[in-house]
Amino acid sequence: TPATLVAYYPYNAATQNPVMLQSAEPNPIYDFDPAKELCYTRFTAKRSTPVALNLKRVYSCIMFNEMYLSDDYPVNDVQLTNIRLYGNGIASAATLDMLQTDNATASLADAVKPVEGSYGISIDCDKTIRKMGNSPQWMRCLMIPHRFATDDILNFDLTVNDTPMHGEVSADVLCKGHLKEGYQYQIYITIHPTRLEITRLERKEWIVEEVGDLSLIHISEPTRPEPIS
């Protein structure tokens, strides 16, 4: 009798189904800690029948990219200590039933169930932001897939030298109204003395990743970032 199974990566003995998803910065310094990601595939297997497994990412990603100070900023560097993201339906925690969700055909934004009271994401950090010409700073956040309503706004607050600064972007402009699993949405930020400026937006698919000798994660061939007008 065929059995419905789930393969997932990375392995964690404590993982249970439905699985708990959590939006967070994967690493407090710069980039992804692979242990914080989750990829899976649901498949049907029979005894002694080989199965090819193409695991796909569960999370979406928002990246604050190339954060600089404006030329007219009165000092040469500032400390970024917190980023907060919020908006209609943006959740920091949700559950996903992997056995009931075929991620080869279904949108995970329609399958995840936000945990009550988990709306909004706050990420502590300690990053030095400088003016153009210095090394830029960036910060990436794993996001639970989400389908926005028409006219929804993604809000973000950056705490700069202990002062909150607000920015926002239309969900339709940023992600066509859908934070989609396996996609990365980049927000380029310039910090002015009294405001935040979004200088560019991009979206792109994550590339194939090799784990050992096996291609365990296959989203698509690498693609060029798609500028958002």
Short mmCIF file of C-alpha atoms in Angstrom, two decimals:
data_model
loop_
_atom_site.label_atom_id
_atom_site.label_comp_id
_atom_site.label_asym_id
_atom_site.label_seq_id
_atom_site.Cartn_x
_atom_site.Cartn_y
_atom_site.Cartn_z
CA THR A 1 0.00 0.00 0.00
CA PRO A 2 1.47 3.41 -0.91
CA ALA A 3 2.34 5.65 2.02
CA THR A 4 2.32 9.45 2.16
CA LEU A 5 5.58 10.69 3.68
CA VAL A 6 7.43 13.95 4.21
CA ALA A 7 11.16 14.54 3.77
CA TYR A 8 12.58 17.68 5.35
CA TYR A 9 15.92 19.43 5.85
CA PRO A 10 17.77 20.26 8.04
CA TYR A 11 17.17 17.32 10.35
CA ASN A 12 15.99 18.03 13.87
CA ALA A 13 14.90 15.18 16.12
CA ALA A 14 12.44 17.49 17.87
CA THR A 15 10.54 18.35 14.67
CA GLN A 16 6.89 17.35 14.81
CA ASN A 17 4.03 17.72 12.37
CA PRO A 18 2.33 20.19 12.18
CA VAL A 19 5.64 22.03 12.30
CA MET A 20 6.09 25.38 14.07
CA LEU A 21 7.43 28.19 11.83
CA GLN A 22 9.06 31.29 13.30
CA SER A 23 10.00 34.50 11.54
CA ALA A 24 13.40 35.67 12.70
CA GLU A 25 16.76 36.93 11.61
CA PRO A 26 18.65 33.70 10.94
CA ASN A 27 21.96 35.03 12.26
CA PRO A 28 22.68 38.03 14.51
CA ILE A 29 25.66 39.13 12.43
CA TYR A 30 25.13 38.97 8.68
CA ASP A 31 23.69 35.97 6.97
CA PHE A 32 21.75 32.76 7.14
CA ASP A 33 22.22 30.06 9.70
CA PRO A 34 21.08 27.03 7.66
CA ALA A 35 19.75 25.40 10.82
CA LYS A 36 17.01 28.07 11.00
CA GLU A 37 15.66 27.32 7.54
CA LEU A 38 13.24 24.57 6.60
CA CYS A 39 12.79 22.77 3.31
CA TYR A 40 10.51 19.84 2.63
CA THR A 41 8.58 17.81 0.11
CA ARG A 42 5.57 15.54 0.46
CA PHE A 43 5.64 12.35 -1.57
CA THR A 44 3.99 8.96 -1.99
CA ALA A 45 6.21 5.92 -1.74
CA LYS A 46 5.94 2.20 -2.29
CA ARG A 47 8.27 -0.46 -0.98
CA SER A 48 11.40 -0.92 -3.12
CA THR A 49 10.41 1.92 -5.44
CA PRO A 50 13.04 4.68 -5.84
CA VAL A 51 11.86 8.22 -5.12
CA ALA A 52 13.42 11.49 -6.32
CA LEU A 53 13.12 14.21 -3.68
CA ASN A 54 13.06 17.90 -4.63
CA LEU A 55 12.90 19.82 -1.37
CA LYS A 56 11.62 23.39 -1.48
CA ARG A 57 12.03 26.24 0.97
CA VAL A 58 9.19 26.96 3.36
CA TYR A 59 10.10 30.54 4.22
CA SER A 60 10.04 33.78 2.32
CA CYS A 61 12.72 36.38 3.06
CA ILE A 62 12.86 40.14 3.44
CA MET A 63 16.31 41.69 3.17
CA PHE A 64 17.18 45.24 4.17
CA ASN A 65 20.06 45.73 1.77
CA GLU A 66 22.92 48.24 1.41
CA MET A 67 21.88 50.38 4.37
CA TYR A 68 23.77 53.68 4.29
CA LEU A 69 23.60 57.11 5.91
CA SER A 70 22.77 60.08 3.68
CA ASP A 71 25.55 62.54 2.83
CA ASP A 72 23.87 65.21 4.94
CA TYR A 73 23.72 63.08 8.08
CA PRO A 74 25.44 65.07 10.88
CA VAL A 75 27.64 62.16 12.05
CA ASN A 76 29.61 59.54 10.17
CA ASP A 77 28.09 56.45 11.75
CA VAL A 78 25.08 55.34 13.81
CA GLN A 79 24.02 52.17 15.61
CA LEU A 80 21.06 50.17 14.38
CA THR A 81 19.74 48.19 17.35
CA ASN A 82 16.31 46.97 16.31
CA ILE A 83 14.14 46.36 13.25
CA ARG A 84 10.41 45.87 13.63
CA LEU A 85 8.17 44.65 10.81
CA TYR A 86 4.40 44.73 11.02
CA GLY A 87 1.29 44.94 8.93
CA ASN A 88 -2.01 43.24 8.34
CA GLY A 89 -1.49 39.53 8.94
CA ILE A 90 2.31 39.60 9.36
CA ALA A 91 2.97 36.85 11.92
CA SER A 92 6.07 35.86 13.86
CA ALA A 93 4.84 32.30 14.38
CA ALA A 94 2.59 29.87 12.52
CA THR A 95 2.00 26.17 12.09
CA LEU A 96 2.16 24.17 8.87
CA ASP A 97 0.82 20.66 8.34
CA MET A 98 3.38 19.21 5.94
CA LEU A 99 1.51 15.93 5.49
CA GLN A 100 -1.61 17.77 4.37
CA THR A 101 0.15 20.36 2.18
CA ASP A 102 1.65 19.45 -1.17
CA ASN A 103 4.16 22.26 -1.57
CA ALA A 104 4.78 21.24 -5.18
CA THR A 105 1.36 22.61 -6.10
CA ALA A 106 -0.04 24.61 -3.14
CA SER A 107 0.88 28.10 -1.99
CA LEU A 108 2.10 27.92 1.60
CA ALA A 109 0.62 31.36 2.24
CA ASP A 110 -2.77 29.67 2.05
CA ALA A 111 -1.73 26.69 4.19
CA VAL A 112 0.02 28.21 7.22
CA LYS A 113 -1.99 29.00 10.35
CA PRO A 114 -0.69 32.03 12.29
CA VAL A 115 -0.39 31.57 16.04
CA GLU A 116 -2.85 33.82 17.84
CA GLY A 117 -1.17 36.89 19.31
CA SER A 118 2.02 36.46 17.25
CA TYR A 119 1.52 39.40 14.89
CA GLY A 120 4.48 41.68 14.23
CA ILE A 121 8.20 40.84 14.22
CA SER A 122 10.89 42.51 16.34
CA ILE A 123 14.57 41.76 15.72
CA ASP A 124 17.35 43.01 18.00
CA CYS A 125 20.69 43.67 16.36
CA ASP A 126 23.88 45.71 16.71
CA LYS A 127 25.01 47.08 13.38
CA THR A 128 27.06 50.15 12.57
CA ILE A 129 25.64 52.08 9.60
CA ARG A 130 28.00 54.44 7.77
CA LYS A 131 27.91 56.76 4.79
CA MET A 132 28.28 55.71 1.17
CA GLY A 133 31.82 54.62 0.34
CA ASN A 134 32.09 52.39 3.41
CA SER A 135 31.08 48.75 3.59
CA PRO A 136 27.27 48.53 3.55
CA GLN A 137 25.19 46.75 6.16
CA TRP A 138 22.35 44.39 5.46
CA MET A 139 19.94 42.29 7.45
CA ARG A 140 17.81 39.37 6.32
CA CYS A 141 14.70 38.06 8.03
CA LEU A 142 12.99 34.74 7.44
CA MET A 143 9.32 35.48 6.85
CA ILE A 144 6.29 33.23 7.07
CA PRO A 145 4.59 33.22 3.64
CA HIS A 146 1.64 35.56 3.56
CA ARG A 147 -0.97 36.73 1.09
CA PHE A 148 -1.84 40.39 1.63
CA ALA A 149 -5.22 42.01 1.13
CA THR A 150 -5.60 44.74 -1.48
CA ASP A 151 -3.94 48.02 -0.41
CA ASP A 152 -2.09 46.41 2.54
CA ILE A 153 1.11 48.08 3.71
CA LEU A 154 4.28 46.51 5.10
CA ASN A 155 5.52 48.78 7.88
CA PHE A 156 9.04 48.74 9.30
CA ASP A 157 10.63 50.70 12.13
CA LEU A 158 14.41 51.02 12.48
CA THR A 159 15.82 52.07 15.86
CA VAL A 160 18.81 54.28 15.03
CA ASN A 161 20.85 55.68 17.95
CA ASP A 162 17.88 54.84 20.21
CA THR A 163 15.47 56.79 17.96
CA PRO A 164 12.70 54.89 16.09
CA MET A 165 12.41 55.79 12.40
CA HIS A 166 9.44 54.65 10.32
CA GLY A 167 9.24 53.36 6.78
CA GLU A 168 6.59 51.60 4.75
CA VAL A 169 6.03 50.05 1.36
CA SER A 170 2.95 48.85 -0.46
CA ALA A 171 2.67 45.07 -0.38
CA ASP A 172 1.56 45.17 -3.99
CA VAL A 173 4.72 47.02 -5.01
CA LEU A 174 7.08 44.95 -2.86
CA CYS A 175 5.82 41.45 -3.58
CA LYS A 176 2.75 41.71 -5.80
CA GLY A 177 0.68 41.13 -2.67
CA HIS A 178 2.19 37.74 -1.91
CA LEU A 179 5.21 36.96 0.30
CA LYS A 180 5.99 33.75 -1.51
CA GLU A 181 8.05 30.87 -0.18
CA GLY A 182 11.44 30.58 -1.87
CA TYR A 183 11.53 34.27 -2.80
CA GLN A 184 13.71 37.03 -1.40
CA TYR A 185 12.48 40.64 -1.35
CA GLN A 186 15.19 43.28 -1.04
CA ILE A 187 14.63 46.78 0.34
CA TYR A 188 17.52 49.20 -0.17
CA ILE A 189 17.58 51.85 2.58
CA THR A 190 19.19 55.27 3.01
CA ILE A 191 18.91 56.78 6.49
CA HIS A 192 18.40 60.56 6.53
CA PRO A 193 18.50 62.71 9.69
CA THR A 194 14.69 62.64 10.07
CA ARG A 195 13.43 59.95 7.68
CA LEU A 196 14.09 56.67 5.89
CA GLU A 197 14.34 56.55 2.11
CA ILE A 198 13.72 53.42 0.04
CA THR A 199 16.14 53.80 -2.85
CA ARG A 200 15.43 50.53 -4.64
CA LEU A 201 13.34 47.36 -4.41
CA GLU A 202 14.20 43.97 -5.89
CA ARG A 203 12.78 40.48 -5.78
CA LYS A 204 14.45 37.26 -6.83
CA GLU A 205 14.24 33.52 -6.36
CA TRP A 206 16.79 31.82 -4.18
CA ILE A 207 19.25 29.71 -6.10
CA VAL A 208 19.86 25.97 -6.00
CA GLU A 209 21.95 24.99 -2.98
CA GLU A 210 24.27 22.02 -2.83
CA VAL A 211 24.45 19.98 0.37
CA GLY A 212 27.36 17.56 0.16
CA ASP A 213 27.06 15.80 -3.19
CA LEU A 214 23.27 16.06 -3.29
CA SER A 215 21.16 18.88 -4.67
CA LEU A 216 18.64 18.82 -1.84
CA ILE A 217 17.04 22.18 -2.48
CA HIS A 218 15.77 23.01 -5.93
CA ILE A 219 13.77 26.16 -6.54
CA SER A 220 14.87 27.16 -10.03
CA GLU A 221 17.91 28.03 -11.99
CA PRO A 222 19.60 31.17 -10.63
CA THR A 223 17.81 34.28 -11.82
CA ARG A 224 18.79 37.91 -12.09
CA PRO A 225 17.15 40.21 -9.55
CA GLU A 226 13.97 41.75 -10.88
CA PRO A 227 13.85 45.52 -10.25
CA ILE A 228 10.49 46.72 -8.99
CA SER A 229 9.36 49.91 -10.66
#
